[in-house]
Amino acid sequence: MGIALILLAAGQGTRMNSDLPKVLHRVAGAPLIVHALAAGASLAPERRIVVAGTGAAEVAAAARAFDEGVEVVIQDRQLGTGHAVAQALPALAGFRGRVVVLYGDTPFIRPETLAALVAHKADVTVLGFRPRDPGRYGRLVTRGAALERIVEWKDATEEERAIDLCNSGVLACDADLLADLVSGLTNDNAALEYYLTDIVAAARARGLAAGVVTCPEDETLGVNSRAELARAEAAFQARARAALLDDGVTLVAPETVFLAFDTVIGRDSTIGPHVVFGPGVTVESGAEILAFSHLEGCHVGAGARVGPFARLRPGTELGEGAHVGNFVEVKNAVLGDGVKANHLTYLGDAEVGAGTNIGAGTITCNYDGVMKHRTVIGRAAFIGSDTMLVAPVRIGDRAMTASGAVITGDVPDGALAIARAAQVNRPGLAVRLMDRLREQKARRVKDAAGQDTAGQVGLRKDEA
Ligand code: UD1
Ligand code: MG
């Protein structure tokens, strides 16, 4: 039987105190709504419907950036979760499968939990959990294994509030029945809202079966405030680090490594302390990322070494065994196997052939103030320290540039390019100049205002 997801994401998120719609706040580099869609994607749903309200255009764009097939319906006024689901149902007219309702601000439901929810045999199945502090969650009123109804905290009696089994908000129900039950909802309650939760009692009143599947509290962690966002981030990081350790990756100081939702790191890689992974990073096995490095949108080949203090920006590809050392920044650049750029370098919009050595202080001058230009360096080349490569420029295979060169024209294969002022040595001048300076300092006099009245001492015309 096919599955359709309805993802509720119209709420304002008032407690975030933000201009950004709540579901667009990020955990591990991805908007909350993307986490929720990714969790739902594990069910391979035929239809994915997002109910948007606040900031609908941005919410729709973020959802579609993750999944082009997402359908977006608008809920103009937030009249409750039941009303929100009602907005999505016309889009599902004719759909005969099971509908799973998820919240856009609840990013951590595990695929196994969703699978258990849809496998459960009841007309309506609700995902419940037992939080340490049940607070103001809706309470699940059960009789034996059967679910009788859900009571919202606002409407609950003291006795009902004492129930520790709470509603996560996630539920599953056949499309036809859901449409039928939702059409009967009223807003006759403490919040004057159309509660989706009321469909349970409505189903029971018709003699239908309702049941509960439970999951650990950390999966139902919702984000309603910046503090909860920070907690969600911490929870994500803890899980992602633990998963990497299980996968055979060494994290020297796990609690200092920050991972993105899509970070992939191969077996037997080592990650040093204080390394930050932005979105889109893949590290092949046996690589070493040393302390204080920052990576995003890049691919690090097997056995490569990065850092300490390196920055790999989007579009960086490091070949096998490449070395990128301290204070090196690489952007939109492909470095072949065994390339070494070990110190104080910027490589942007560049291609560097296998086995090439990039000397300290090399800079690809890729930007002319208006446009970006490419630097192409061949294989087994040697770029001398402090070379400025003024792009567009091409350096041949096995070519060399002299230290301090400012390279503005192409260098053929095997050529040595020297592009700097010729050196002049003035015999004895260093000593004479130093003596003169010391003399000047000894004679130094200050006027009343404390200004130095002595003149500059420099090279004489005939010495320059
Ligand atoms: C809801 C449940 C409660 C449950 C809790 C779990 C109802 C009536 N109550 O309460 O039993 O314990 O979630 O977190 O369902 N939304 C819309 N449109 C609306 C209203 C809400 O899209 O008109 C979205 C929100 O953006 C949010 C989700 O639905 O993603 C839940 O809404 P929220 O107002 O947080 O419901 P709670 O009062 O927390
Ligand atoms: Mg809520």
Coordinates of N, CA, C and O and ligand atoms in Angstrom, one line a residue, residues 15 22 103 105 137 223-224, ligand 2:
R15 N 8.1 31.5 19.7 CA 9.2 31.5 20.8 C 10.6 31.5 20.2 O 11.5 31.6 21.0
K22 N 10.2 29.1 11.7 CA 10.9 28.1 12.6 C 11.5 27.0 11.8 O 12.6 26.6 12.1
Y103 N 5.6 16.4 11.9 CA 5.7 17.9 12.2 C 7.1 18.3 11.6 O 8.1 17.7 11.7
D105 N 8.9 20.6 12.7 CA 9.9 21.1 13.7 C 10.3 19.9 14.6 O 10.9 20.1 15.7
Y137 N 2.5 18.3 27.0 CA 2.1 17.5 25.8 C 0.7 17.0 26.0 O 0.2 16.8 27.1
V223 N 11.5 21.5 18.4 CA 12.2 22.7 18.5 C 11.2 23.9 18.6 O 10.5 24.1 17.6
N224 N 11.1 24.5 19.7 CA 10.2 25.7 19.8 C 10.9 27.0 20.2 O 10.3 28.0 20.2
Ligands
MG2 MG 4.3 22.2 19.8

